[in-house]
Coordinates of C-alpha atoms in Angstrom, one line a residue:
X392 CA 110.4 75.2 36.7
X393 CA 113.7 73.2 37.0
X394 CA 115.5 74.2 40.5
X395 CA 118.9 75.6 38.7
X396 CA 116.5 77.8 36.2
X397 CA 114.9 79.3 39.7
X398 CA 118.3 79.8 41.5
X399 CA 119.3 81.2 38.4
X400 CA 116.2 83.9 38.3
X401 CA 116.8 84.2 42.1
X402 CA 120.2 85.4 41.7
X403 CA 119.5 88.1 39.2
X404 CA 116.6 89.4 40.7
X405 CA 119.2 90.0 43.8
X406 CA 121.4 91.5 41.7
X407 CA 118.7 93.8 40.2
X408 CA 118.2 95.1 43.5
X409 CA 121.4 95.6 44.3
X410 CA 121.8 98.0 41.2
X411 CA 119.0 99.7 42.2
X412 CA 119.6 100.8 45.9
X413 CA 123.3 101.3 44.8
X414 CA 122.1 103.6 41.8
X415 CA 119.4 105.1 44.6
X416 CA 123.1 106.0 46.5
X417 CA 124.8 107.5 43.8
X418 CA 122.4 110.2 43.1
X419 CA 121.8 110.9 46.4
X420 CA 125.7 111.7 46.4
X421 CA 125.8 113.8 43.1
X422 CA 122.6 115.6 45.0
X423 CA 124.7 116.6 47.7
X424 CA 128.1 117.7 45.7
X425 CA 125.6 119.6 43.3
X426 CA 124.1 121.2 46.6
X427 CA 127.4 121.3 48.5
X428 CA 128.9 123.8 44.5
X429 CA 125.6 125.4 44.9
X430 CA 125.4 127.0 47.9
X431 CA 129.2 126.9 48.2
X432 CA 128.9 124.8 51.4
X433 CA 131.8 123.3 53.1
X434 CA 132.1 119.6 52.8
X435 CA 133.0 119.7 56.7
X436 CA 130.2 121.4 57.8
X437 CA 128.3 118.5 55.9
X438 CA 130.5 116.1 58.1
X439 CA 130.2 117.8 61.4
X440 CA 126.2 118.1 60.9
X441 CA 126.2 114.5 59.9
X442 CA 127.9 113.3 63.1
X443 CA 126.5 115.5 65.5
X444 CA 122.7 114.1 64.2
X445 CA 124.0 110.7 64.5
X446 CA 125.2 110.8 68.2
X447 CA 122.4 113.2 69.4
X448 CA 119.5 111.1 67.4
X449 CA 120.5 107.7 67.5
X450 CA 123.7 106.8 69.9
X451 CA 122.0 108.6 72.0
X452 CA 118.5 106.9 71.7
X453 CA 119.5 103.9 70.2
X454 CA 115.4 102.7 70.1
X455 CA 114.1 106.3 69.2
X456 CA 112.8 105.1 65.2
X457 CA 111.2 102.2 67.2
X458 CA 110.1 104.6 69.7
X459 CA 109.1 107.3 66.9
X460 CA 106.9 104.5 65.7
X461 CA 105.0 103.5 68.0
X462 CA 104.0 106.9 68.9
X463 CA 102.9 107.3 65.1
X464 CA 100.4 104.0 65.3
X465 CA 99.3 105.7 68.8
X466 CA 97.8 108.8 67.2
X467 CA 97.0 107.5 64.2
X468 CA 95.3 105.0 65.3
X469 CA 94.3 104.7 68.9
X470 CA 94.2 108.3 69.8
X471 CA 92.1 111.6 69.3
X472 CA 94.5 114.0 71.5
X473 CA 97.1 115.9 69.7
X474 CA 100.5 116.9 71.1
X475 CA 102.4 119.0 69.1
X476 CA 105.5 118.0 71.5
X477 CA 105.2 114.2 70.3
X478 CA 105.6 115.1 66.2
X479 CA 107.8 117.9 66.2
X480 CA 110.4 116.5 63.9
X481 CA 114.3 115.6 63.6
X482 CA 115.2 118.9 62.5
X483 CA 116.0 122.2 65.3
X484 CA 114.6 124.7 63.2
X485 CA 110.8 125.0 62.1
X486 CA 110.1 127.2 59.0
X487 CA 109.7 131.0 59.8
X488 CA 106.9 132.8 58.1
X489 CA 106.3 136.3 57.2
X490 CA 103.8 139.0 58.4
X491 CA 100.7 139.6 56.3
X492 CA 101.4 136.2 54.4
X493 CA 99.4 135.5 52.1
X494 CA 99.9 132.2 49.9
X495 CA 101.1 129.6 52.7
X496 CA 102.3 126.0 49.5
X497 CA 102.4 122.7 52.0
X498 CA 104.0 120.2 50.0
X499 CA 103.7 116.6 51.2
X500 CA 107.7 115.2 50.5
X501 CA 109.6 111.8 51.3
X502 CA 113.0 111.9 52.8
X503 CA 114.7 110.9 49.6
X504 CA 112.9 112.8 47.0
X505 CA 115.5 115.6 47.4
X506 CA 115.4 115.8 43.1
X507 CA 111.9 116.9 43.4
X508 CA 112.4 118.9 45.4
X509 CA 115.2 120.8 44.1
X510 CA 113.2 121.4 41.0
X511 CA 110.4 123.0 42.9
X512 CA 112.7 125.5 44.3
X513 CA 114.3 126.1 41.1
X514 CA 111.0 126.7 39.4
X515 CA 107.1 127.0 41.0
X516 CA 108.4 127.7 44.2
X517 CA 111.7 130.1 43.4
X518 CA 111.0 133.5 45.3
X519 CA 112.6 135.1 42.5
X520 CA 110.5 134.2 39.8
X521 CA 109.4 138.0 38.0
X522 CA 106.4 136.4 37.2
X523 CA 105.5 135.0 41.3
X524 CA 105.8 138.9 42.3
X525 CA 102.7 140.2 41.8
X526 CA 101.2 143.3 43.5
X527 CA 104.0 142.8 46.1
X528 CA 101.9 139.3 47.4
X529 CA 103.9 137.4 49.9
X530 CA 104.4 133.5 49.2
X531 CA 105.8 130.7 50.7
X532 CA 106.3 126.6 50.1
X533 CA 107.0 124.8 53.0
X534 CA 107.7 121.4 52.7
X535 CA 106.0 118.1 54.9
X536 CA 108.5 115.8 55.5
X537 CA 108.6 112.9 58.1
X538 CA 111.4 110.9 59.7
X539 CA 113.3 108.4 57.6
X540 CA 114.6 104.8 59.2
X541 CA 117.8 105.9 57.3
X542 CA 120.6 107.5 59.3
X543 CA 122.2 108.7 56.3
X544 CA 118.7 110.5 55.0
X545 CA 118.2 112.3 58.1
X546 CA 121.1 113.4 58.1
X547 CA 121.0 114.9 54.9
X548 CA 117.6 116.3 55.9
X549 CA 119.3 118.3 58.0
X550 CA 121.9 119.9 55.7
X551 CA 119.5 120.8 53.4
X552 CA 117.1 122.6 56.1
X553 CA 120.5 124.4 56.9
X554 CA 120.5 125.6 53.4
X555 CA 116.7 126.1 52.8
X556 CA 114.9 126.8 56.2
X557 CA 111.8 125.5 54.5
X558 CA 110.9 121.8 55.8
X559 CA 108.4 121.3 58.4
X560 CA 109.9 117.5 59.8
X561 CA 107.8 115.5 61.7
X562 CA 108.7 112.7 64.7
X563 CA 106.8 109.8 62.8
X564 CA 107.9 107.3 60.7
X565 CA 107.4 108.8 56.8
X566 CA 105.0 106.4 55.2
X567 CA 101.7 106.8 53.2
X568 CA 100.0 105.2 55.7
X569 CA 101.5 107.9 58.3
X570 CA 99.8 111.0 55.0
X571 CA 97.3 111.8 58.0
X572 CA 99.8 113.0 60.2
X573 CA 102.5 114.7 58.3
X574 CA 98.8 117.1 56.6
X575 CA 97.4 117.4 60.1
X576 CA 100.4 118.4 61.4
X577 CA 101.2 120.6 58.4
X578 CA 97.7 122.8 58.7
X579 CA 97.6 122.9 62.3
X580 CA 101.2 124.6 62.3
X581 CA 100.1 127.1 59.3
X582 CA 97.6 128.0 61.4
X583 CA 98.9 128.5 64.6
X584 CA 102.3 129.8 63.3
X585 CA 101.7 131.9 59.6
X586 CA 97.8 132.5 59.3
X587 CA 97.7 132.8 55.3
X588 CA 95.2 134.5 54.2
X589 CA 95.3 131.2 51.7
X590 CA 96.7 128.0 52.1
X591 CA 97.1 125.3 49.5
X592 CA 98.2 121.3 50.3
X593 CA 99.7 119.6 47.4
X594 CA 102.7 117.2 46.5
X595 CA 106.1 116.9 45.5
X596 CA 105.1 115.2 41.8
X597 CA 102.8 118.4 40.9
X598 CA 103.6 121.2 39.1
X599 CA 101.6 124.6 40.9
X600 CA 100.7 128.0 38.5
X601 CA 102.0 129.8 41.5
X602 CA 101.4 133.6 39.5
X603 CA 97.6 132.1 37.9
X604 CA 96.5 130.8 40.8
X605 CA 97.8 134.4 43.2
X606 CA 96.1 136.5 40.6
X607 CA 92.7 135.0 40.8
X608 CA 93.3 134.5 44.6
X609 CA 94.1 138.4 44.3
X610 CA 91.4 139.5 41.7
X611 CA 89.1 136.7 40.5
X612 CA 87.9 134.9 43.5
X613 CA 84.2 134.7 44.3
X614 CA 84.4 132.2 47.7
X615 CA 86.7 134.6 49.9
X616 CA 85.5 133.2 53.3
X617 CA 84.6 129.1 53.2
X618 CA 86.7 128.3 50.5
X619 CA 88.0 124.5 50.5
X620 CA 88.5 123.9 46.4
X621 CA 90.2 121.5 44.5
X622 CA 88.9 118.3 42.4
X623 CA 86.2 117.3 44.3
X624 CA 85.7 113.3 44.2
X625 CA 81.7 113.6 45.8
X626 CA 81.2 110.0 46.7
X627 CA 84.0 107.3 47.1
X628 CA 83.9 104.0 48.6
X629 CA 85.4 103.0 52.1
X630 CA 88.4 100.3 51.4
X631 CA 87.8 97.6 53.9
X632 CA 89.8 95.0 52.4
X633 CA 93.6 95.8 52.1
X634 CA 94.5 92.5 50.2
X635 CA 91.3 93.6 47.5
X636 CA 90.6 96.4 45.4
X637 CA 87.0 97.5 44.8
X638 CA 84.5 96.6 41.6
X639 CA 84.0 99.3 39.1
X640 CA 80.8 99.2 39.6
X641 CA 81.1 100.0 43.8
X642 CA 83.0 102.9 42.6
X643 CA 80.2 105.8 41.5
X644 CA 82.2 108.6 40.0
X645 CA 80.4 111.7 38.5
X646 CA 79.1 111.3 35.2
X647 CA 80.3 113.4 32.4
X648 CA 77.0 115.1 31.8
X649 CA 78.1 116.8 34.9
X650 CA 80.5 119.6 33.8
X651 CA 80.5 121.6 31.1
X652 CA 83.5 121.9 29.0
X653 CA 85.6 125.5 27.8
X654 CA 86.9 126.8 25.0
X655 CA 90.0 128.2 27.4
X656 CA 92.3 125.8 29.1
X657 CA 91.0 122.0 29.5
X658 CA 89.1 120.7 26.8
X659 CA 88.1 117.5 29.1
X660 CA 86.2 119.4 32.3
X661 CA 87.1 116.0 34.3
X662 CA 89.6 113.6 34.3
X663 CA 87.0 110.7 35.0
X664 CA 85.7 111.4 31.4
X665 CA 88.1 110.0 29.1
X666 CA 88.0 110.5 24.9
X667 CA 90.1 107.3 24.9
X668 CA 86.4 104.7 24.1
X669 CA 88.7 101.7 24.3
X670 CA 89.4 102.9 27.7
X671 CA 86.3 103.5 29.0
X672 CA 83.6 101.7 30.5
X673 CA 80.2 102.3 32.0
X674 CA 78.6 101.7 35.8
X675 CA 75.0 100.6 35.8
X676 CA 75.2 102.8 39.2
X677 CA 75.5 105.8 37.7
X678 CA 75.4 105.4 34.0
X679 CA 78.1 107.8 33.8
X680 CA 81.8 106.9 32.1
X681 CA 85.1 106.9 33.6
X682 CA 88.8 106.1 32.9
X683 CA 89.4 102.8 33.9
X684 CA 92.7 103.2 34.2
X685 CA 92.8 105.7 36.8
X686 CA 90.4 103.9 38.3
X687 CA 92.4 101.0 38.8
X688 CA 95.8 103.4 40.1
X689 CA 93.6 105.0 42.3
X690 CA 91.2 101.7 44.2
X691 CA 94.6 99.9 44.8
X692 CA 93.8 97.9 48.1
X693 CA 96.7 98.8 51.2
X694 CA 97.1 102.5 51.2
X695 CA 93.9 103.5 50.9
X696 CA 92.5 100.8 53.5
X697 CA 90.3 102.5 57.1
X698 CA 89.5 99.3 59.6
X699 CA 86.1 100.1 60.8
X700 CA 87.0 101.2 64.2
X701 CA 89.0 103.8 62.6
X702 CA 85.7 105.3 60.5
X703 CA 82.4 103.8 60.2
X704 CA 80.3 104.4 56.9
X705 CA 80.6 102.7 53.8
X706 CA 80.9 105.4 52.1
X707 CA 83.3 109.0 53.1
X708 CA 81.6 112.2 52.2
X709 CA 82.5 115.0 49.5
X710 CA 86.3 115.4 49.7
X711 CA 89.5 117.1 47.3
X712 CA 91.5 115.1 45.7
X713 CA 94.7 115.8 48.1
X714 CA 97.1 116.6 45.0
X715 CA 95.4 120.1 45.3
X716 CA 93.5 122.1 47.2
X717 CA 93.2 125.5 48.8
X718 CA 91.5 126.5 52.1
X719 CA 90.6 130.5 53.0
X720 CA 92.1 131.6 56.1
X721 CA 88.9 130.9 58.4
X722 CA 88.9 127.1 56.9
X723 CA 92.1 126.8 57.7
X724 CA 91.6 127.4 61.6
X725 CA 88.3 125.7 61.8
X726 CA 90.4 122.9 60.6
X727 CA 92.9 122.8 63.7
X728 CA 89.7 123.2 66.0
X729 CA 88.2 120.5 64.7
X730 CA 90.5 118.2 63.7
X731 CA 91.2 117.2 67.1
X732 CA 88.1 115.5 67.8
X733 CA 88.0 113.7 64.3
X734 CA 90.0 110.0 65.0
X735 CA 92.9 110.4 62.2
X736 CA 92.3 107.0 59.7
X737 CA 95.1 106.6 56.6
X738 CA 93.2 108.5 54.2
X739 CA 94.2 112.1 53.9
X740 CA 92.6 114.1 52.0
X741 CA 89.6 111.8 53.0
X742 CA 89.7 112.5 56.3
X743 CA 90.3 116.6 55.6
X744 CA 86.8 116.6 54.1
X745 CA 85.1 114.8 56.8
X746 CA 86.7 117.1 59.5
X747 CA 85.8 120.2 57.3
X748 CA 82.6 118.6 56.7
X749 CA 81.9 118.7 60.4
X750 CA 83.0 122.1 60.5
X751 CA 79.7 122.9 57.6
X752 CA 82.4 123.3 55.0
X753 CA 81.1 122.2 51.7
X754 CA 84.0 121.2 49.0
X755 CA 84.1 123.7 46.1
X756 CA 84.7 121.5 42.2
X757 CA 87.3 123.1 40.3
X758 CA 88.5 121.1 37.3
X759 CA 91.6 123.9 37.0
X760 CA 93.3 120.8 39.2
X761 CA 93.7 118.4 36.7
X762 CA 95.1 114.1 37.5
X763 CA 97.2 113.9 34.6
X764 CA 100.8 116.1 32.8
X765 CA 100.1 114.8 29.2
X766 CA 99.6 117.2 26.3
X767 CA 99.3 120.3 28.1
X768 CA 99.6 123.3 25.7
X769 CA 101.4 126.6 26.3
X770 CA 97.4 128.5 26.5
X771 CA 96.3 125.7 28.9
X772 CA 98.7 127.5 31.6
X773 CA 95.9 130.4 31.5
X774 CA 94.0 128.0 33.1
X775 CA 95.1 125.6 35.1
X776 CA 96.3 125.7 38.2
X777 CA 97.7 122.3 39.6
X778 CA 98.8 118.9 37.5
X779 CA 99.7 116.4 38.7
X780 CA 102.0 113.8 37.8
X781 CA 104.6 115.4 37.1
X782 CA 108.5 114.6 37.4
X783 CA 111.3 117.0 38.6
X784 CA 112.6 117.5 34.7
X785 CA 109.1 118.4 33.6
X786 CA 108.9 120.5 36.8
X787 CA 110.6 122.9 33.9
X788 CA 109.3 122.5 31.0
X789 CA 105.9 123.8 33.0
X790 CA 107.7 127.1 34.4
X791 CA 108.7 127.6 30.9
X792 CA 105.3 127.1 29.3
X793 CA 103.3 128.9 32.0
X794 CA 105.5 131.9 31.8
X795 CA 105.3 132.2 28.2
X796 CA 101.1 132.1 28.5
X797 CA 101.5 135.4 29.9
X798 CA 102.9 137.2 27.3
X799 CA 101.7 135.0 24.6
X800 CA 97.7 134.3 24.8
X801 CA 94.9 136.4 25.2
X802 CA 94.5 136.9 28.7
X803 CA 90.6 137.9 27.6
X804 CA 89.8 134.9 27.6
X805 CA 91.4 134.2 31.0
X806 CA 88.5 132.2 33.2
X807 CA 87.4 134.0 36.3
X808 CA 85.9 131.7 38.6
X809 CA 87.0 128.1 40.1
X810 CA 85.6 126.0 37.4

C-alpha cells in the first residue's frame, strides 16, 4: 500500500477516534443536564462538588490513581488478605439498607455507564413500581463501581450518588480484570451491612424481572437455604494463554438433551442449544450441540486469562454465570467467611463458585436466566428472571411487557421451580 494511502487511512482513523470521544463527552453532558432538570439540582452545587473532588482527591495526592492501581494489583494477584479500608471508594457515604430487607440486588456497573443506570432506576429498580410492592417486601438496588482514571467521571459519580445514594464505590481502577474485586467488595458489604434474606448479583446490561422474582422467592421457592442459583456452567476450562482463544472441542458445554423443554416461558431451556442449525457445531467430547457464536464470544482470551500462580487446575468447579445469580442469606455469610481464604483471580463468576464450593455449596441450575434479549414475547415474562445483553432503551420495553404479563397472561401456568 502506498505511503500516501497509509497516511490518509491513519488520518481518517484519528478523526473517527476524536469524534468518538467527543460524542461520549456530549452524552455525559446531556445526561448531567437531564439529571439536574429531573432532580432540581443547582448547577453551582455540581460545580462545588466537582471542585471539592478535584482538590481533595487529586491535588492533595497526585499519585492517587497510581496508588489505587498498585493496591488493586497487590490485592488481586499477590495477597489473600482483605482490608475493607483499602477498597472503600471515592464516595463519602455508602448506601443504607432498611431493616428486614428481603431482596438486595447488586449491579456491577462502570463509571461511564450513566445511561444504563438511569434506565434501571426508571424501570425495574424504581421503588414506586406498583408491581414491585408484593406483600410489602423490601427491596434495594445498589450499583457496584470502581474508580475511573478520569477526574471528570469521578466527580460526576459523586454528584450522582448525592442524588440517589445507591452506589457502592471501590477504591480500585474499574476494569474488567478487577471485576472479581468489585463483586467480593459488594457481597462482603451486603453480608456485613444489609443481611438481606436474598441477594442477587447482576450486570447493568441485564433486565431483572423483580415482581416475578419476589413472588417466586416469597411463595414458591423450594430451596430456602444453601441457595446459589442461576445459569450453571458445569465444566469450564481455565484460559492460560491471553493471546489465544480456545478450540471448540475444549469447551465441554452441557448437552442439549440434559434439559427438558417447557410450554410456558422460554421454549429453549438453555442458550447453549440453538435452533439455528447452520450456527451449531458438534464436539467429539460430549456429542452435544452448542451455539458457536456465543461460544466464540465467551472464550475470548485476555479478559478471562488466569495464570497458574493464581489458580491451579485446568478446569473450574461448576459455577453460575455472573450475569445473574441468587444467594440465600446463609450462603452470603459463607461467601463472606470463605472468600478471605481463597486467592482472588480475575474471573468473577468462577471465583464466586470456587469460594462457595469450598464452603460446601453446590449451584442450582435455572434456565430462567437467559443470555440473549431477542424475540421474547409478553408471556415469557411470567417465566424469565433475568435477561442479559439488554440496551438501556430496551429496559423500558421489557418492563412494559413484564407488567402486562401479570394482567393478560395465565397465572396458572406460572413455573413453580428454578428450572
